Coordinates of C-alpha atoms and ligand atoms in Angstrom, one line a residue:
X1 CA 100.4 92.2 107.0
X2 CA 103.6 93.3 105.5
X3 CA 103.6 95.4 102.7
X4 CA 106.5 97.1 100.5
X5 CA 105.4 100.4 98.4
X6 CA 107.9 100.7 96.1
X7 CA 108.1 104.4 94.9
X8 CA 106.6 105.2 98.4
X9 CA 108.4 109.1 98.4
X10 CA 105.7 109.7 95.1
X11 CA 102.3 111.3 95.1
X12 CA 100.6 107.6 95.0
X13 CA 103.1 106.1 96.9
X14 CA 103.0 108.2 99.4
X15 CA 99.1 108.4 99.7
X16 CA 98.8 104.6 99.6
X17 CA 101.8 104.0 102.6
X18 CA 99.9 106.6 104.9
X19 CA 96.5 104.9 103.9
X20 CA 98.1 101.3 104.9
X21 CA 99.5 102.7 107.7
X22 CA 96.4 104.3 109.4
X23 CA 95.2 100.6 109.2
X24 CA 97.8 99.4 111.0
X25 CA 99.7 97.9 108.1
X26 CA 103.2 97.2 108.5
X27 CA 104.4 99.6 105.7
X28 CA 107.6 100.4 104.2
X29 CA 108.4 102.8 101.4
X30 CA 111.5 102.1 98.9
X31 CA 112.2 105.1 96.9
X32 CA 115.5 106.9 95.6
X33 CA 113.4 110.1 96.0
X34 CA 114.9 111.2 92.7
X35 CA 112.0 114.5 92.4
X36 CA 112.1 117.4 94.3
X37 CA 108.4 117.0 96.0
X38 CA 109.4 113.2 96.7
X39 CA 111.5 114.9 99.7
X40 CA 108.3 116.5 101.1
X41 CA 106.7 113.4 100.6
X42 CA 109.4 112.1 102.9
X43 CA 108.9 114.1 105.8
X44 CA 105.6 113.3 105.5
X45 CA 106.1 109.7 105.7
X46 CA 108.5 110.3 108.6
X47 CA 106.6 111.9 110.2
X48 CA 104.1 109.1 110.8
X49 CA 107.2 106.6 111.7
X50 CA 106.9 105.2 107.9
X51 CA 110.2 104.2 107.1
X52 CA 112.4 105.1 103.7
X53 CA 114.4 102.9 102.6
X54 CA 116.9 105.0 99.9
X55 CA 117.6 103.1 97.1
X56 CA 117.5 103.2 93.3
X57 CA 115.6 100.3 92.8
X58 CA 117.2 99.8 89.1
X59 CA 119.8 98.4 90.6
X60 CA 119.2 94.6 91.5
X61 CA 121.8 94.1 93.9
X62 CA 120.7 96.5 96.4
X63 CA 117.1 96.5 96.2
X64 CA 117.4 92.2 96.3
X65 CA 119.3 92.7 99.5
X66 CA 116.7 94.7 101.2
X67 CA 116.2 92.9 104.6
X68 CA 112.1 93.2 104.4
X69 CA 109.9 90.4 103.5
X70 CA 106.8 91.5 102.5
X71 CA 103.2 89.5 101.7
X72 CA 103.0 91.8 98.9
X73 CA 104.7 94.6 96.7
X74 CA 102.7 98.0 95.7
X75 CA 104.8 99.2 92.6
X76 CA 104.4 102.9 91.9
X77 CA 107.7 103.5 91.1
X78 CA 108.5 104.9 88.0
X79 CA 109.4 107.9 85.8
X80 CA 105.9 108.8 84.7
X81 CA 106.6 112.0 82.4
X82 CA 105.2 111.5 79.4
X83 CA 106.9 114.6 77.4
X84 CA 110.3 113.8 78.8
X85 CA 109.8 110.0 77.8
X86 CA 111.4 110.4 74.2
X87 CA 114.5 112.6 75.8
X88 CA 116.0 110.1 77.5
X89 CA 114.8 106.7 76.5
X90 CA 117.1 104.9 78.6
X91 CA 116.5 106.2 81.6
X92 CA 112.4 105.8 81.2
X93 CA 113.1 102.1 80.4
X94 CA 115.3 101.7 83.5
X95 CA 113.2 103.8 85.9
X96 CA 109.8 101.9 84.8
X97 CA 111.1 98.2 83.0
X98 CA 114.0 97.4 84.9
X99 CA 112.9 98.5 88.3
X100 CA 109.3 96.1 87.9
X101 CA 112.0 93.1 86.8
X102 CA 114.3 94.1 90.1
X103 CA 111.1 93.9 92.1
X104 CA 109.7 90.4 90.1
X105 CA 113.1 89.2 91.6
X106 CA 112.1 90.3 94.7
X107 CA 108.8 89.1 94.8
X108 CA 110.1 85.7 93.3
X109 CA 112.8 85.3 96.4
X110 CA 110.5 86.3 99.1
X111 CA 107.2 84.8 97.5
X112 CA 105.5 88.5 97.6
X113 CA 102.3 89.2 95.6
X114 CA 102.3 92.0 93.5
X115 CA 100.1 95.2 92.8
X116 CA 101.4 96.9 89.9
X117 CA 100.1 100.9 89.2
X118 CA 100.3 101.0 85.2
X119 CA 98.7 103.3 82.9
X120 CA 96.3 104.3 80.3
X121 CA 99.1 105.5 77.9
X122 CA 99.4 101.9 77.1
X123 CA 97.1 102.6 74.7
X124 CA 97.7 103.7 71.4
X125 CA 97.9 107.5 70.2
X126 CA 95.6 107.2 67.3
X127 CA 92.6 105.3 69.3
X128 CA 92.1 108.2 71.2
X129 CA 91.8 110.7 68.5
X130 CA 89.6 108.1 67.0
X131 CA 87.4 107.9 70.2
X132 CA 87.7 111.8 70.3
X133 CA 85.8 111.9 67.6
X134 CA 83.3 109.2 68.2
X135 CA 82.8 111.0 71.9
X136 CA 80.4 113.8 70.8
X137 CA 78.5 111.5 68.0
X138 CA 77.4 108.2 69.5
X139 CA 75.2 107.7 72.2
X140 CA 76.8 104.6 73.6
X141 CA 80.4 106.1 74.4
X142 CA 83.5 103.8 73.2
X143 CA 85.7 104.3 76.2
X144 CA 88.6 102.8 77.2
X145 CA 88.7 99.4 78.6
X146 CA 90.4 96.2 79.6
X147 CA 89.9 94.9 75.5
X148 CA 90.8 98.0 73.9
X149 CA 93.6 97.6 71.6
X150 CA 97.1 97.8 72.6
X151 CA 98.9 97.8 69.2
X152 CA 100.2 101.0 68.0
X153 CA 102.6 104.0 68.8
X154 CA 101.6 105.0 72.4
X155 CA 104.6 106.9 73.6
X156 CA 108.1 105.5 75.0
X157 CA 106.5 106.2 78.4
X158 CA 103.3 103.8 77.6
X159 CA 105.8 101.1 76.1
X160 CA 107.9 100.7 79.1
X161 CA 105.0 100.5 81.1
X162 CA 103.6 98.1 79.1
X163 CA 106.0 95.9 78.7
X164 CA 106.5 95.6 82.7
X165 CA 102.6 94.4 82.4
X166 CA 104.0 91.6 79.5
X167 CA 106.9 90.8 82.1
X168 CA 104.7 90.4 85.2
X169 CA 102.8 88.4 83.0
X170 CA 105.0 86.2 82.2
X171 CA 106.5 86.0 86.4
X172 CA 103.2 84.6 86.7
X173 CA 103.4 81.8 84.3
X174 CA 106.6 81.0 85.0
X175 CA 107.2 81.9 88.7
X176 CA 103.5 82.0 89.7
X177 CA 103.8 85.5 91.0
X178 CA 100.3 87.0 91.6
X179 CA 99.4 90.1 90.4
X180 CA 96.8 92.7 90.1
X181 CA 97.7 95.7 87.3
X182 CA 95.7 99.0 87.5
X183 CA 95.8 100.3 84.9
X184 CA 95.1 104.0 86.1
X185 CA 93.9 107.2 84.0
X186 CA 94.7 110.9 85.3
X187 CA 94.6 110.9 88.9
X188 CA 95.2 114.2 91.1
X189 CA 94.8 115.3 95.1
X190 CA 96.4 115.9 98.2
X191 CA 100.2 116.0 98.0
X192 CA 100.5 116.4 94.5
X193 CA 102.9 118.7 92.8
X194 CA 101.7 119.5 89.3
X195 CA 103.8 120.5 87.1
X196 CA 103.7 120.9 82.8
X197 CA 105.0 117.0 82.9
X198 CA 103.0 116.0 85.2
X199 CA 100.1 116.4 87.5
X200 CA 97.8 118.6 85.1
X201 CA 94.8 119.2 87.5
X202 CA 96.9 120.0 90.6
X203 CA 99.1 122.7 88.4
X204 CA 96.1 124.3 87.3
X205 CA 94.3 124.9 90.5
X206 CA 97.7 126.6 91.8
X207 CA 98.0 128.5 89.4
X208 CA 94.2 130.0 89.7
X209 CA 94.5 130.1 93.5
X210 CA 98.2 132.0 92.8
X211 CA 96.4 134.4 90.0
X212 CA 99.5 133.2 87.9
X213 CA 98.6 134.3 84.4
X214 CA 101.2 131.5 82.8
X215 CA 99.5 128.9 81.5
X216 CA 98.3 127.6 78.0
X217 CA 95.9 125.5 76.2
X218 CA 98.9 123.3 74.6
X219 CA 97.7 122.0 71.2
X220 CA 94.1 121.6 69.3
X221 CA 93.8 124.8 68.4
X222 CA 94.4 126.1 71.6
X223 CA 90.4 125.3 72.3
X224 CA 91.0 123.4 75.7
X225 CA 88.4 120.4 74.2
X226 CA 91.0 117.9 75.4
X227 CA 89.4 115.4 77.6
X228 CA 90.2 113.5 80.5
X229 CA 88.3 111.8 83.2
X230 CA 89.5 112.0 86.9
X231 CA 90.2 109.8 90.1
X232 CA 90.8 111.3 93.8
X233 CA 94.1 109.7 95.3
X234 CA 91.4 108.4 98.0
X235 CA 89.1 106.4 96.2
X236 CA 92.8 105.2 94.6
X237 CA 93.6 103.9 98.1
X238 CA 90.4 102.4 98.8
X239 CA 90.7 100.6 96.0
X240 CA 94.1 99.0 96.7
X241 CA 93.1 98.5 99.9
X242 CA 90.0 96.4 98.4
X243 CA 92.5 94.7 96.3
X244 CA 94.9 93.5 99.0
X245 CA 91.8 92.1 101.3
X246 CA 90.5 90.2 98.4
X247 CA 93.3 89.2 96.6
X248 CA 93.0 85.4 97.6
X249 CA 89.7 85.4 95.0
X250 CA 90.4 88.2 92.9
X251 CA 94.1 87.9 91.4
X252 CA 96.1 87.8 87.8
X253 CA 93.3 90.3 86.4
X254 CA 94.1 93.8 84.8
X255 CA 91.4 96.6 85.5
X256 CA 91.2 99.9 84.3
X257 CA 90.6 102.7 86.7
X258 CA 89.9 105.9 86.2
X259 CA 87.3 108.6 87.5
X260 CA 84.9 106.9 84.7
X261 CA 82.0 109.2 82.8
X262 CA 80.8 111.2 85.4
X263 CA 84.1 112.8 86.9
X264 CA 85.6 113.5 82.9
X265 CA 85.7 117.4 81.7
X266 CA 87.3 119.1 79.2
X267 CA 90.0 121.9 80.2
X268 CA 87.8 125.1 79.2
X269 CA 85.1 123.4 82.0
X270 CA 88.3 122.4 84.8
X271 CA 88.9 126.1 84.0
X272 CA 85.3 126.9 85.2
X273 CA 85.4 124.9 88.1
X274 CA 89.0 126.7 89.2
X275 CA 87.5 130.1 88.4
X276 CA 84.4 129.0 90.6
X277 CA 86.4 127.4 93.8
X278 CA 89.2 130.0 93.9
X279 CA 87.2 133.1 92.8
X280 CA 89.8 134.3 90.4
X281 CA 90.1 134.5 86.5
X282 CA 93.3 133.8 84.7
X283 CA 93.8 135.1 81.1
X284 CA 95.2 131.8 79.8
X285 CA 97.3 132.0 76.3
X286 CA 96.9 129.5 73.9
X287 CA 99.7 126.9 72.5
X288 CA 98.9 126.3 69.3
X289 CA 101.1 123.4 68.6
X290 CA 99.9 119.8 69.2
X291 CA 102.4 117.2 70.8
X292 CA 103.1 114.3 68.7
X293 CA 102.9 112.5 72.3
X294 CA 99.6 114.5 73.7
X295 CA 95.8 112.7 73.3
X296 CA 93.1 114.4 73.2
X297 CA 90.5 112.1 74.9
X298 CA 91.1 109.5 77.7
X299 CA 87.9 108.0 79.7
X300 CA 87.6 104.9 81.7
X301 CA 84.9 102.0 81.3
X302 CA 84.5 101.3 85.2
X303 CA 82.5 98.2 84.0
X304 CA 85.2 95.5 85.3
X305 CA 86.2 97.0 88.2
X306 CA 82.9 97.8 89.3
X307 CA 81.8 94.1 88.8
X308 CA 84.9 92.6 90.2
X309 CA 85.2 94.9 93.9
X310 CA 81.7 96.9 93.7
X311 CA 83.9 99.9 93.8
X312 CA 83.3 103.2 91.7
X313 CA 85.1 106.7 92.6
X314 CA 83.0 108.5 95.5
X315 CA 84.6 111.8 95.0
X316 CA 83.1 113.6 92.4
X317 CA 85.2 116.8 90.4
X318 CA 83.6 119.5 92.4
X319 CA 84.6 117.7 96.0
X320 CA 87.7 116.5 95.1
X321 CA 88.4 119.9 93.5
X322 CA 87.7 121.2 97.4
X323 CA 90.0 118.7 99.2
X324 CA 92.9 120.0 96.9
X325 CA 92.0 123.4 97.0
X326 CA 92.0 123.4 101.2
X327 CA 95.4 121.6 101.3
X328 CA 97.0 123.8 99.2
X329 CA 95.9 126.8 101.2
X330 CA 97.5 124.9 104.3
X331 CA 100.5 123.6 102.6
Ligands
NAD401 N1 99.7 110.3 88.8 C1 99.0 109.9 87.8 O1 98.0 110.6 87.3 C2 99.2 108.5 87.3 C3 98.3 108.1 86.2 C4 98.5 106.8 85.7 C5 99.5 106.0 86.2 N2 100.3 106.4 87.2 C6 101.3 105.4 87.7 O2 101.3 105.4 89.1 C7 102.6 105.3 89.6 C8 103.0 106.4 90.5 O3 102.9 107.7 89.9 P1 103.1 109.0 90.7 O4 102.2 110.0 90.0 O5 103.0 108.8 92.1 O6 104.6 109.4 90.3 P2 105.7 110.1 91.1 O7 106.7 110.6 90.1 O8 105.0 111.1 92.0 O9 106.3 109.0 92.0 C9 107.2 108.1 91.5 C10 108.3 107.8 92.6 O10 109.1 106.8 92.1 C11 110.5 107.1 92.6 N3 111.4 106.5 91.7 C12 111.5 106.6 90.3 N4 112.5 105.9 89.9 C13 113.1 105.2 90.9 C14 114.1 104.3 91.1 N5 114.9 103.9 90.1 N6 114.4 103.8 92.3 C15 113.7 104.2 93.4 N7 112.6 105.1 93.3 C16 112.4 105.6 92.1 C17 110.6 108.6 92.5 O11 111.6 109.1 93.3 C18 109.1 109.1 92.9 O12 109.1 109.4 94.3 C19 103.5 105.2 88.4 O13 103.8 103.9 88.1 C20 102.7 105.8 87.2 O14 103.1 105.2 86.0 C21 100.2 107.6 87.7

């Protein structure tokens, strides 16, 4: 099977092309490799005779022209800074809307299906603080899922993603494009190269491991409550991989996917966990100003995706955790 991964140079990207690949799928990556770490990723992929194709995928007339014809699209491409959303508006919209309609086009030419990575900042801001505070009262947690609302500020980042979920809908009706949308929580590992932006848990392992005293509870009082749950980029793959076998039966569905309940943790306990894995202690300062664009609680319902592939996350915090610690000692 054929199979394009657009933003293939990325952390997921990367991860999902050397996945398909040890399966013996015929994998390309298309990436512009517009990051720094997305020319590590690079060599990687070279390295395993995974082929780059160089090219900004905003613009239609070179990414239609790409001689490949795949039975199906993996889009992680995007610019997936939240922060840095609101800076430059136009380039968010072109790196993550205009790039899913260049590769609609594509799909539409060379009758690809689609699996689109999208996000839980589709959701609105003010849910989560609402769900924040329902988190530590109720006994039946209201987490995010599939039905959760969708109307409401939820960043210029969540918006363009969004909308390429509304377009890919609408590819479908008119087109009859298939499609699976993911739409993924915080997800960390192997070949991931955190950074403030981006890539929270990865950052603040290296920085324990590197006893690098600069880092900061950003917001809330500076009382590291914030919580998030987590997903291992391998139990990602799987998934995808799951997706692409059955995507005869299972098709034009959105799922959530995340680490779910039991792999969530506030920052003062991912602090723990570092401390514990790395042996060192970091005096971490304290930010005490809130982000308009930060939330302070995202978890997954794992309910449909569960139902729909029989497939939860099999790494738990404290493993996955591990894995990253021992490739960062080797990388
Ligand atoms: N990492 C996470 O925790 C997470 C969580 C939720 C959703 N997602 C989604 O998963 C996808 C992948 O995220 P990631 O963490 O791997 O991001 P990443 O930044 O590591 O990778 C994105 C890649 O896309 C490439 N790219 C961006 N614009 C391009 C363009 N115009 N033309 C060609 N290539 C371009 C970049 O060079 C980069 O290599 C994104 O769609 C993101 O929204 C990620």
């Amino acid at each position: 099977m054929k199979v394009i991964v657009t933003g293939g140079c990325g952390f997921i990207g990367s991860n999902i092309c050397v996945f398909l690949k040890n399966l013996s799928f015929d994998v390309i990556s298309v990436d512009n490799c517009s990051k720094t770490y997305s020319k590590l990723n690079l060599k990687r992929l070279n390295s395993l005779n995974i082929k780059n194709y160089n090219i900004d995928i905003s613009n239609k007339n070179k990414f239609i022209k790409l001689n490949f014809k795949s039975d199906i699209i993996i889009d992680c491409c995007a610019d997936p800074a939240v922060e840095t959303s609101r800076k430059d508006i136009l380039k968010n919209i072109n790196n993550n809307l205009i790039t899913t309609y260049n590769i609609l086009e594509k799909a539409k030419k060379d009758n690809s299906k689609l699996i689109f990575l999208s996000t839980s900042r589709i959701y609105p801001i003010k849910d989560s603080y609402q769900k924040f505070k329902m988190f530590y009262k109720k006994k039946n947690k209201d987490l995010f899922d599939e039905k959760s609302n969708i109307i409401g500020a939820k960043t210029i980042y969540g918006f363009s993603k969004l909308s390429s979920e509304m377009l890919i809908k609408e590819y479908n009706y008119a087109f009859k494009i298939d499609y699976v949308i993911n739409r993924c929580g915080l997800i960390t590992g192997p070949w991931q190269f955190g950074k403030v932006e981006q890539g929270l848990v990865s950052l603040w392992l290296w920085k324990h491991l590197n006893r690098d005293n600069n880092l900061y509870y950003k917001g809330y009082k500076g009382s590291g409550n914030q919580i998030r749950d987590i997903l291992f980029i391998n139990d990602l793959c799987e998934l995808v991989y799951l997706q692409i076998k059955k995507f005869k039966k299972i098709k034009n569905q959105i799922f959530c996917v995340g680490g779910g309940i039991k792999n969530s943790a506030n920052l003062n306990e991912l602090t723990k966990i570092c401390e514990e894995i790395t042996g060192n202690k970091l005096q971490i300062k304290c930010d005490l100003q809130t982000s308009i664009y930060d939330i302070p609680f995202y978890i997954t319902s794992l309910q449909k995706v569960k139902k729909y592939y029989n497939w939860f996350p099999k790494t738990d915090l404290r493993l996955g955790f591990y894995i990253l610690l021992e490739w960062m000692k080797k990388n």
